Amino acid sequence: MATTYKVLGQVNPAATTLTTLYTVPAATQTVCSTLTICNQGVSTTVRVAIRPAGEAINSKHYTVYDLPVSASDTLTLTLGITLGATDVVSVYAGTANVSFGLYGSEIV
């Protein structure tokens, strides 16, 4: 099994839109080590959901829900979350000035 350490995904979603940050490739496992949330605008809230493969979004998938992020602030979350093939990490922000970055390793 080969392990690749990498930027898993980066996105700046539209305001109030649940957006896919990362989907685990087929035949791959992933360890998500760090999630950064950078607010470049006014205070807002953010959400992070992790969906097992093929499941529609549901309240049970949220690991972060309406977490406040101050204006011009960056949050760094240390995760250690393991994902299987085609699992999905989705993000949401109350404004369009928030960027998300997910970092970790893929195991093939």
mmCIF file with all atom_site columns, N, CA and C in Angstrom, residues 8-67:
data_model
loop_
_atom_site.group_PDB
_atom_site.id
_atom_site.type_symbol
_atom_site.label_atom_id
_atom_site.label_alt_id
_atom_site.label_comp_id
_atom_site.label_asym_id
_atom_site.label_entity_id
_atom_site.label_seq_id
_atom_site.pdbx_PDB_ins_code
_atom_site.Cartn_x
_atom_site.Cartn_y
_atom_site.Cartn_z
_atom_site.occupancy
_atom_site.B_iso_or_equiv
_atom_site.pdbx_formal_charge
_atom_site.auth_seq_id
_atom_site.auth_comp_id
_atom_site.auth_asym_id
_atom_site.auth_atom_id
_atom_site.pdbx_PDB_model_num
ATOM 1   N N  . LEU A 1 8  ? -5.747  17.649 0.096  1.00 0.00 ? 8  LEU A N  1
ATOM 2   C CA . LEU A 1 8  ? -6.875  16.845 -0.367 1.00 0.00 ? 8  LEU A CA 1
ATOM 3   C C  . LEU A 1 8  ? -7.912  17.683 -1.095 1.00 0.00 ? 8  LEU A C  1
ATOM 4   N N  . GLY A 1 9  ? -8.066  18.923 -0.673 1.00 0.00 ? 9  GLY A N  1
ATOM 5   C CA . GLY A 1 9  ? -9.034  19.788 -1.337 1.00 0.00 ? 9  GLY A CA 1
ATOM 6   C C  . GLY A 1 9  ? -8.970  21.201 -0.800 1.00 0.00 ? 9  GLY A C  1
ATOM 7   N N  . GLN A 1 10 ? -9.305  22.156 -1.665 1.00 0.00 ? 10 GLN A N  1
ATOM 8   C CA . GLN A 1 10 ? -9.404  23.568 -1.293 1.00 0.00 ? 10 GLN A CA 1
ATOM 9   C C  . GLN A 1 10 ? -10.594 24.151 -2.038 1.00 0.00 ? 10 GLN A C  1
ATOM 10  N N  . VAL A 1 11 ? -11.415 24.919 -1.312 1.00 0.00 ? 11 VAL A N  1
ATOM 11  C CA . VAL A 1 11 ? -12.602 25.485 -1.948 1.00 0.00 ? 11 VAL A CA 1
ATOM 12  C C  . VAL A 1 11 ? -13.010 26.764 -1.226 1.00 0.00 ? 11 VAL A C  1
ATOM 13  N N  . ASN A 1 12 ? -13.597 27.663 -2.000 1.00 0.00 ? 12 ASN A N  1
ATOM 14  C CA . ASN A 1 12 ? -14.199 28.900 -1.481 1.00 0.00 ? 12 ASN A CA 1
ATOM 15  C C  . ASN A 1 12 ? -15.657 28.869 -1.944 1.00 0.00 ? 12 ASN A C  1
ATOM 16  N N  . PRO A 1 13 ? -16.541 28.254 -1.137 1.00 0.00 ? 13 PRO A N  1
ATOM 17  C CA . PRO A 1 13 ? -17.921 28.046 -1.604 1.00 0.00 ? 13 PRO A CA 1
ATOM 18  C C  . PRO A 1 13 ? -18.740 29.330 -1.673 1.00 0.00 ? 13 PRO A C  1
ATOM 19  N N  . ALA A 1 14 ? -19.761 29.300 -2.488 1.00 0.00 ? 14 ALA A N  1
ATOM 20  C CA . ALA A 1 14 ? -20.734 30.395 -2.529 1.00 0.00 ? 14 ALA A CA 1
ATOM 21  C C  . ALA A 1 14 ? -21.435 30.455 -1.179 1.00 0.00 ? 14 ALA A C  1
ATOM 22  N N  . ALA A 1 15 ? -21.911 31.620 -0.801 1.00 0.00 ? 15 ALA A N  1
ATOM 23  C CA . ALA A 1 15 ? -22.602 31.788 0.477  1.00 0.00 ? 15 ALA A CA 1
ATOM 24  C C  . ALA A 1 15 ? -23.792 30.840 0.592  1.00 0.00 ? 15 ALA A C  1
ATOM 25  N N  . THR A 1 16 ? -23.951 30.268 1.757  1.00 0.00 ? 16 THR A N  1
ATOM 26  C CA . THR A 1 16 ? -25.082 29.395 2.123  1.00 0.00 ? 16 THR A CA 1
ATOM 27  C C  . THR A 1 16 ? -25.298 28.236 1.152  1.00 0.00 ? 16 THR A C  1
ATOM 28  N N  . THR A 1 17 ? -24.192 27.687 0.640  1.00 0.00 ? 17 THR A N  1
ATOM 29  C CA . THR A 1 17 ? -24.276 26.577 -0.301 1.00 0.00 ? 17 THR A CA 1
ATOM 30  C C  . THR A 1 17 ? -23.391 25.426 0.188  1.00 0.00 ? 17 THR A C  1
ATOM 31  N N  . LEU A 1 18 ? -23.994 24.280 0.480  1.00 0.00 ? 18 LEU A N  1
ATOM 32  C CA . LEU A 1 18 ? -23.218 23.110 0.858  1.00 0.00 ? 18 LEU A CA 1
ATOM 33  C C  . LEU A 1 18 ? -22.432 22.657 -0.366 1.00 0.00 ? 18 LEU A C  1
ATOM 34  N N  . THR A 1 19 ? -21.106 22.576 -0.220 1.00 0.00 ? 19 THR A N  1
ATOM 35  C CA . THR A 1 19 ? -20.207 22.349 -1.343 1.00 0.00 ? 19 THR A CA 1
ATOM 36  C C  . THR A 1 19 ? -19.246 21.205 -1.032 1.00 0.00 ? 19 THR A C  1
ATOM 37  N N  . THR A 1 20 ? -18.991 20.358 -2.002 1.00 0.00 ? 20 THR A N  1
ATOM 38  C CA . THR A 1 20 ? -18.046 19.261 -1.812 1.00 0.00 ? 20 THR A CA 1
ATOM 39  C C  . THR A 1 20 ? -16.624 19.809 -1.754 1.00 0.00 ? 20 THR A C  1
ATOM 40  N N  . LEU A 1 21 ? -15.929 19.494 -0.677 1.00 0.00 ? 21 LEU A N  1
ATOM 41  C CA . LEU A 1 21 ? -14.525 19.855 -0.517 1.00 0.00 ? 21 LEU A CA 1
ATOM 42  C C  . LEU A 1 21 ? -13.632 18.729 -1.015 1.00 0.00 ? 21 LEU A C  1
ATOM 43  N N  . TYR A 1 22 ? -14.034 17.481 -0.748 1.00 0.00 ? 22 TYR A N  1
ATOM 44  C CA . TYR A 1 22 ? -13.194 16.343 -1.114 1.00 0.00 ? 22 TYR A CA 1
ATOM 45  C C  . TYR A 1 22 ? -14.044 15.085 -1.202 1.00 0.00 ? 22 TYR A C  1
ATOM 46  N N  . THR A 1 23 ? -13.777 14.286 -2.228 1.00 0.00 ? 23 THR A N  1
ATOM 47  C CA . THR A 1 23 ? -14.365 12.956 -2.367 1.00 0.00 ? 23 THR A CA 1
ATOM 48  C C  . THR A 1 23 ? -13.221 11.958 -2.464 1.00 0.00 ? 23 THR A C  1
ATOM 49  N N  . VAL A 1 24 ? -13.252 10.936 -1.629 1.00 0.00 ? 24 VAL A N  1
ATOM 50  C CA . VAL A 1 24 ? -12.200 9.917  -1.654 1.00 0.00 ? 24 VAL A CA 1
ATOM 51  C C  . VAL A 1 24 ? -12.291 9.169  -2.978 1.00 0.00 ? 24 VAL A C  1
ATOM 52  N N  . PRO A 1 25 ? -11.166 9.027  -3.689 1.00 0.00 ? 25 PRO A N  1
ATOM 53  C CA . PRO A 1 25 ? -11.189 8.269  -4.939 1.00 0.00 ? 25 PRO A CA 1
ATOM 54  C C  . PRO A 1 25 ? -11.545 6.797  -4.704 1.00 0.00 ? 25 PRO A C  1
ATOM 55  N N  . ALA A 1 26 ? -12.035 6.143  -5.749 1.00 0.00 ? 26 ALA A N  1
ATOM 56  C CA . ALA A 1 26 ? -12.333 4.713  -5.674 1.00 0.00 ? 26 ALA A CA 1
ATOM 57  C C  . ALA A 1 26 ? -11.062 3.947  -5.322 1.00 0.00 ? 26 ALA A C  1
ATOM 58  N N  . ALA A 1 27 ? -11.198 2.837  -4.639 1.00 0.00 ? 27 ALA A N  1
ATOM 59  C CA . ALA A 1 27 ? -10.087 1.954  -4.258 1.00 0.00 ? 27 ALA A CA 1
ATOM 60  C C  . ALA A 1 27 ? -9.020  2.676  -3.431 1.00 0.00 ? 27 ALA A C  1
ATOM 61  N N  . THR A 1 28 ? -9.453  3.659  -2.651 1.00 0.00 ? 28 THR A N  1
ATOM 62  C CA . THR A 1 28 ? -8.521  4.477  -1.854 1.00 0.00 ? 28 THR A CA 1
ATOM 63  C C  . THR A 1 28 ? -9.113  4.676  -0.461 1.00 0.00 ? 28 THR A C  1
ATOM 64  N N  . GLN A 1 29 ? -8.234  4.767  0.523  1.00 0.00 ? 29 GLN A N  1
ATOM 65  C CA . GLN A 1 29 ? -8.613  5.161  1.874  1.00 0.00 ? 29 GLN A CA 1
ATOM 66  C C  . GLN A 1 29 ? -7.889  6.464  2.165  1.00 0.00 ? 29 GLN A C  1
ATOM 67  N N  . THR A 1 30 ? -8.473  7.289  3.027  1.00 0.00 ? 30 THR A N  1
ATOM 68  C CA . THR A 1 30 ? -7.876  8.597  3.310  1.00 0.00 ? 30 THR A CA 1
ATOM 69  C C  . THR A 1 30 ? -7.880  8.875  4.798  1.00 0.00 ? 30 THR A C  1
ATOM 70  N N  . VAL A 1 31 ? -6.808  9.509  5.265  1.00 0.00 ? 31 VAL A N  1
ATOM 71  C CA . VAL A 1 31 ? -6.762  10.034 6.621  1.00 0.00 ? 31 VAL A CA 1
ATOM 72  C C  . VAL A 1 31 ? -6.723  11.555 6.492  1.00 0.00 ? 31 VAL A C  1
ATOM 73  N N  . CYS A 1 32 ? -7.754  12.213 7.007  1.00 0.00 ? 32 CYS A N  1
ATOM 74  C CA . CYS A 1 32 ? -7.832  13.676 6.992  1.00 0.00 ? 32 CYS A CA 1
ATOM 75  C C  . CYS A 1 32 ? -7.203  14.177 8.285  1.00 0.00 ? 32 CYS A C  1
ATOM 76  N N  . SER A 1 33 ? -6.068  14.847 8.172  1.00 0.00 ? 33 SER A N  1
ATOM 77  C CA . SER A 1 33 ? -5.361  15.257 9.387  1.00 0.00 ? 33 SER A CA 1
ATOM 78  C C  . SER A 1 33 ? -5.708  16.667 9.831  1.00 0.00 ? 33 SER A C  1
ATOM 79  N N  . THR A 1 34 ? -5.860  17.597 8.892  1.00 0.00 ? 34 THR A N  1
ATOM 80  C CA . THR A 1 34 ? -6.076  18.998 9.266  1.00 0.00 ? 34 THR A CA 1
ATOM 81  C C  . THR A 1 34 ? -7.066  19.663 8.320  1.00 0.00 ? 34 THR A C  1
ATOM 82  N N  . LEU A 1 35 ? -7.953  20.465 8.901  1.00 0.00 ? 35 LEU A N  1
ATOM 83  C CA . LEU A 1 35 ? -8.878  21.294 8.137  1.00 0.00 ? 35 LEU A CA 1
ATOM 84  C C  . LEU A 1 35 ? -8.656  22.736 8.554  1.00 0.00 ? 35 LEU A C  1
ATOM 85  N N  . THR A 1 36 ? -8.388  23.606 7.569  1.00 0.00 ? 36 THR A N  1
ATOM 86  C CA . THR A 1 36 ? -8.282  25.033 7.864  1.00 0.00 ? 36 THR A CA 1
ATOM 87  C C  . THR A 1 36 ? -9.520  25.741 7.332  1.00 0.00 ? 36 THR A C  1
ATOM 88  N N  . ILE A 1 37 ? -9.964  26.736 8.105  1.00 0.00 ? 37 ILE A N  1
ATOM 89  C CA . ILE A 1 37 ? -11.118 27.546 7.739  1.00 0.00 ? 37 ILE A CA 1
ATOM 90  C C  . ILE A 1 37 ? -10.671 28.998 7.856  1.00 0.00 ? 37 ILE A C  1
ATOM 91  N N  . CYS A 1 38 ? -10.584 29.685 6.731  1.00 0.00 ? 38 CYS A N  1
ATOM 92  C CA . CYS A 1 38 ? -10.063 31.051 6.703  1.00 0.00 ? 38 CYS A CA 1
ATOM 93  C C  . CYS A 1 38 ? -11.175 32.013 6.296  1.00 0.00 ? 38 CYS A C  1
ATOM 94  N N  . ASN A 1 39 ? -11.561 32.888 7.223  1.00 0.00 ? 39 ASN A N  1
ATOM 95  C CA . ASN A 1 39 ? -12.608 33.870 6.957  1.00 0.00 ? 39 ASN A CA 1
ATOM 96  C C  . ASN A 1 39 ? -11.959 35.184 6.538  1.00 0.00 ? 39 ASN A C  1
ATOM 97  N N  . GLN A 1 40 ? -12.169 35.584 5.289  1.00 0.00 ? 40 GLN A N  1
ATOM 98  C CA . GLN A 1 40 ? -11.580 36.814 4.773  1.00 0.00 ? 40 GLN A CA 1
ATOM 99  C C  . GLN A 1 40 ? -12.549 37.991 4.826  1.00 0.00 ? 40 GLN A C  1
ATOM 100 N N  . GLY A 1 41 ? -13.704 37.779 5.459  1.00 0.00 ? 41 GLY A N  1
ATOM 101 C CA . GLY A 1 41 ? -14.715 38.842 5.491  1.00 0.00 ? 41 GLY A CA 1
ATOM 102 C C  . GLY A 1 41 ? -15.255 39.061 6.887  1.00 0.00 ? 41 GLY A C  1
ATOM 103 N N  . VAL A 1 42 ? -16.546 39.371 6.947  1.00 0.00 ? 42 VAL A N  1
ATOM 104 C CA . VAL A 1 42 ? -17.220 39.657 8.217  1.00 0.00 ? 42 VAL A CA 1
ATOM 105 C C  . VAL A 1 42 ? -17.489 38.359 8.987  1.00 0.00 ? 42 VAL A C  1
ATOM 106 N N  . SER A 1 43 ? -17.808 38.494 10.262 1.00 0.00 ? 43 SER A N  1
ATOM 107 C CA . SER A 1 43 ? -18.118 37.319 11.082 1.00 0.00 ? 43 SER A CA 1
ATOM 108 C C  . SER A 1 43 ? -19.224 36.497 10.434 1.00 0.00 ? 43 SER A C  1
ATOM 109 N N  . THR A 1 44 ? -19.098 35.171 10.535 1.00 0.00 ? 44 THR A N  1
ATOM 110 C CA . THR A 1 44 ? -20.053 34.269 9.911  1.00 0.00 ? 44 THR A CA 1
ATOM 111 C C  . THR A 1 44 ? -20.058 32.950 10.668 1.00 0.00 ? 44 THR A C  1
ATOM 112 N N  . THR A 1 45 ? -20.780 31.977 10.144 1.00 0.00 ? 45 THR A N  1
ATOM 113 C CA . THR A 1 45 ? -20.772 30.634 10.701 1.00 0.00 ? 45 THR A CA 1
ATOM 114 C C  . THR A 1 45 ? -20.407 29.645 9.605  1.00 0.00 ? 45 THR A C  1
ATOM 115 N N  . VAL A 1 46 ? -19.892 28.481 10.031 1.00 0.00 ? 46 VAL A N  1
ATOM 116 C CA . VAL A 1 46 ? -19.493 27.447 9.075  1.00 0.00 ? 46 VAL A CA 1
ATOM 117 C C  . VAL A 1 46 ? -20.025 26.092 9.519  1.00 0.00 ? 46 VAL A C  1
ATOM 118 N N  . ARG A 1 47 ? -20.079 25.179 8.542  1.00 0.00 ? 47 ARG A N  1
ATOM 119 C CA . ARG A 1 47 ? -20.500 23.800 8.787  1.00 0.00 ? 47 ARG A CA 1
ATOM 120 C C  . ARG A 1 47 ? -19.558 22.860 8.040  1.00 0.00 ? 47 ARG A C  1
ATOM 121 N N  . VAL A 1 48 ? -19.368 21.666 8.609  1.00 0.00 ? 48 VAL A N  1
ATOM 122 C CA . VAL A 1 48 ? -18.581 20.621 7.961  1.00 0.00 ? 48 VAL A CA 1
ATOM 123 C C  . VAL A 1 48 ? -19.342 19.312 8.123  1.00 0.00 ? 48 VAL A C  1
ATOM 124 N N  . ALA A 1 49 ? -19.541 18.596 7.020  1.00 0.00 ? 49 ALA A N  1
ATOM 125 C CA . ALA A 1 49 ? -20.249 17.315 7.048  1.00 0.00 ? 49 ALA A CA 1
ATOM 126 C C  . ALA A 1 49 ? -19.387 16.238 6.401  1.00 0.00 ? 49 ALA A C  1
ATOM 127 N N  . ILE A 1 50 ? -19.478 15.042 6.937  1.00 0.00 ? 50 ILE A N  1
ATOM 128 C CA . ILE A 1 50 ? -18.765 13.893 6.377  1.00 0.00 ? 50 ILE A CA 1
ATOM 129 C C  . ILE A 1 50 ? -19.795 12.810 6.100  1.00 0.00 ? 50 ILE A C  1
ATOM 130 N N  . ARG A 1 51 ? -19.955 12.484 4.798  1.00 0.00 ? 51 ARG A N  1
ATOM 131 C CA . ARG A 1 51 ? -20.968 11.520 4.370  1.00 0.00 ? 51 ARG A CA 1
ATOM 132 C C  . ARG A 1 51 ? -20.330 10.228 3.890  1.00 0.00 ? 51 ARG A C  1
ATOM 133 N N  . PRO A 1 52 ? -20.775 9.104  4.428  1.00 0.00 ? 52 PRO A N  1
ATOM 134 C CA . PRO A 1 52 ? -20.330 7.832  3.862  1.00 0.00 ? 52 PRO A CA 1
ATOM 135 C C  . PRO A 1 52 ? -20.804 7.714  2.414  1.00 0.00 ? 52 PRO A C  1
ATOM 136 N N  . ALA A 1 53 ? -20.095 6.920  1.650  1.00 0.00 ? 53 ALA A N  1
ATOM 137 C CA . ALA A 1 53 ? -20.382 6.748  0.221  1.00 0.00 ? 53 ALA A CA 1
ATOM 138 C C  . ALA A 1 53 ? -21.854 6.498  -0.046 1.00 0.00 ? 53 ALA A C  1
ATOM 139 N N  . GLY A 1 54 ? -22.420 7.266  -0.969 1.00 0.00 ? 54 GLY A N  1
ATOM 140 C CA . GLY A 1 54 ? -23.774 7.040  -1.439 1.00 0.00 ? 54 GLY A CA 1
ATOM 141 C C  . GLY A 1 54 ? -24.882 7.584  -0.571 1.00 0.00 ? 54 GLY A C  1
ATOM 142 N N  . GLU A 1 55 ? -24.572 8.111  0.612  1.00 0.00 ? 55 GLU A N  1
ATOM 143 C CA . GLU A 1 55 ? -25.635 8.635  1.472  1.00 0.00 ? 55 GLU A CA 1
ATOM 144 C C  . GLU A 1 55 ? -25.975 10.083 1.129  1.00 0.00 ? 55 GLU A C  1
ATOM 145 N N  . ALA A 1 56 ? -27.265 10.395 1.178  1.00 0.00 ? 56 ALA A N  1
ATOM 146 C CA . ALA A 1 56 ? -27.711 11.780 1.020  1.00 0.00 ? 56 ALA A CA 1
ATOM 147 C C  . ALA A 1 56 ? -27.426 12.518 2.325  1.00 0.00 ? 56 ALA A C  1
ATOM 148 N N  . ILE A 1 57 ? -27.194 13.824 2.238  1.00 0.00 ? 57 ILE A N  1
ATOM 149 C CA . ILE A 1 57 ? -26.860 14.621 3.426  1.00 0.00 ? 57 ILE A CA 1
ATOM 150 C C  . ILE A 1 57 ? -27.973 14.505 4.466  1.00 0.00 ? 57 ILE A C  1
ATOM 151 N N  . ASN A 1 58 ? -27.567 14.397 5.722  1.00 0.00 ? 58 ASN A N  1
ATOM 152 C CA . ASN A 1 58 ? -28.488 14.226 6.840  1.00 0.00 ? 58 ASN A CA 1
ATOM 153 C C  . ASN A 1 58 ? -27.857 14.882 8.054  1.00 0.00 ? 58 ASN A C  1
ATOM 154 N N  . SER A 1 59 ? -28.649 15.257 9.017  1.00 0.00 ? 59 SER A N  1
ATOM 155 C CA . SER A 1 59 ? -28.109 15.947 10.198 1.00 0.00 ? 59 SER A CA 1
ATOM 156 C C  . SER A 1 59 ? -27.056 15.119 10.929 1.00 0.00 ? 59 SER A C  1
ATOM 157 N N  . LYS A 1 60 ? -27.099 13.806 10.841 1.00 0.00 ? 60 LYS A N  1
ATOM 158 C CA . LYS A 1 60 ? -26.108 12.957 11.518 1.00 0.00 ? 60 LYS A CA 1
ATOM 159 C C  . LYS A 1 60 ? -24.704 13.094 10.925 1.00 0.00 ? 60 LYS A C  1
ATOM 160 N N  . HIS A 1 61 ? -24.563 13.670 9.746  1.00 0.00 ? 61 HIS A N  1
ATOM 161 C CA . HIS A 1 61 ? -23.266 13.780 9.080  1.00 0.00 ? 61 HIS A CA 1
ATOM 162 C C  . HIS A 1 61 ? -22.438 14.984 9.522  1.00 0.00 ? 61 HIS A C  1
ATOM 163 N N  . TYR A 1 62 ? -23.040 15.929 10.217 1.00 0.00 ? 62 TYR A N  1
ATOM 164 C CA . TYR A 1 62 ? -22.320 17.161 10.573 1.00 0.00 ? 62 TYR A CA 1
ATOM 165 C C  . TYR A 1 62 ? -21.389 16.940 11.760 1.00 0.00 ? 62 TYR A C  1
ATOM 166 N N  . THR A 1 63 ? -20.129 17.318 11.577 1.00 0.00 ? 63 THR A N  1
ATOM 167 C CA . THR A 1 63 ? -19.158 17.300 12.671 1.00 0.00 ? 63 THR A CA 1
ATOM 168 C C  . THR A 1 63 ? -18.957 18.706 13.222 1.00 0.00 ? 63 THR A C  1
ATOM 169 N N  . VAL A 1 64 ? -19.293 19.700 12.410 1.00 0.00 ? 64 VAL A N  1
ATOM 170 C CA . VAL A 1 64 ? -19.284 21.110 12.815 1.00 0.00 ? 64 VAL A CA 1
ATOM 171 C C  . VAL A 1 64 ? -20.574 21.707 12.272 1.00 0.00 ? 64 VAL A C  1
ATOM 172 N N  . TYR A 1 65 ? -21.309 22.428 13.138 1.00 0.00 ? 65 TYR A N  1
ATOM 173 C CA . TYR A 1 65 ? -22.572 23.013 12.683 1.00 0.00 ? 65 TYR A CA 1
ATOM 174 C C  . TYR A 1 65 ? -22.733 24.414 13.254 1.00 0.00 ? 65 TYR A C  1
ATOM 175 N N  . ASP A 1 66 ? -22.774 25.385 12.366 1.00 0.00 ? 66 ASP A N  1
ATOM 176 C CA . ASP A 1 66 ? -22.926 26.798 12.716 1.00 0.00 ? 66 ASP A CA 1
ATOM 177 C C  . ASP A 1 66 ? -21.890 27.278 13.738 1.00 0.00 ? 66 ASP A C  1
ATOM 178 N N  . LEU A 1 67 ? -20.667 26.849 13.535 1.00 0.00 ? 67 LEU A N  1
ATOM 179 C CA . LEU A 1 67 ? -19.543 27.310 14.353 1.00 0.00 ? 67 LEU A CA 1
ATOM 180 C C  . LEU A 1 67 ? -19.227 28.750 13.969 1.00 0.00 ? 67 LEU A C  1
#
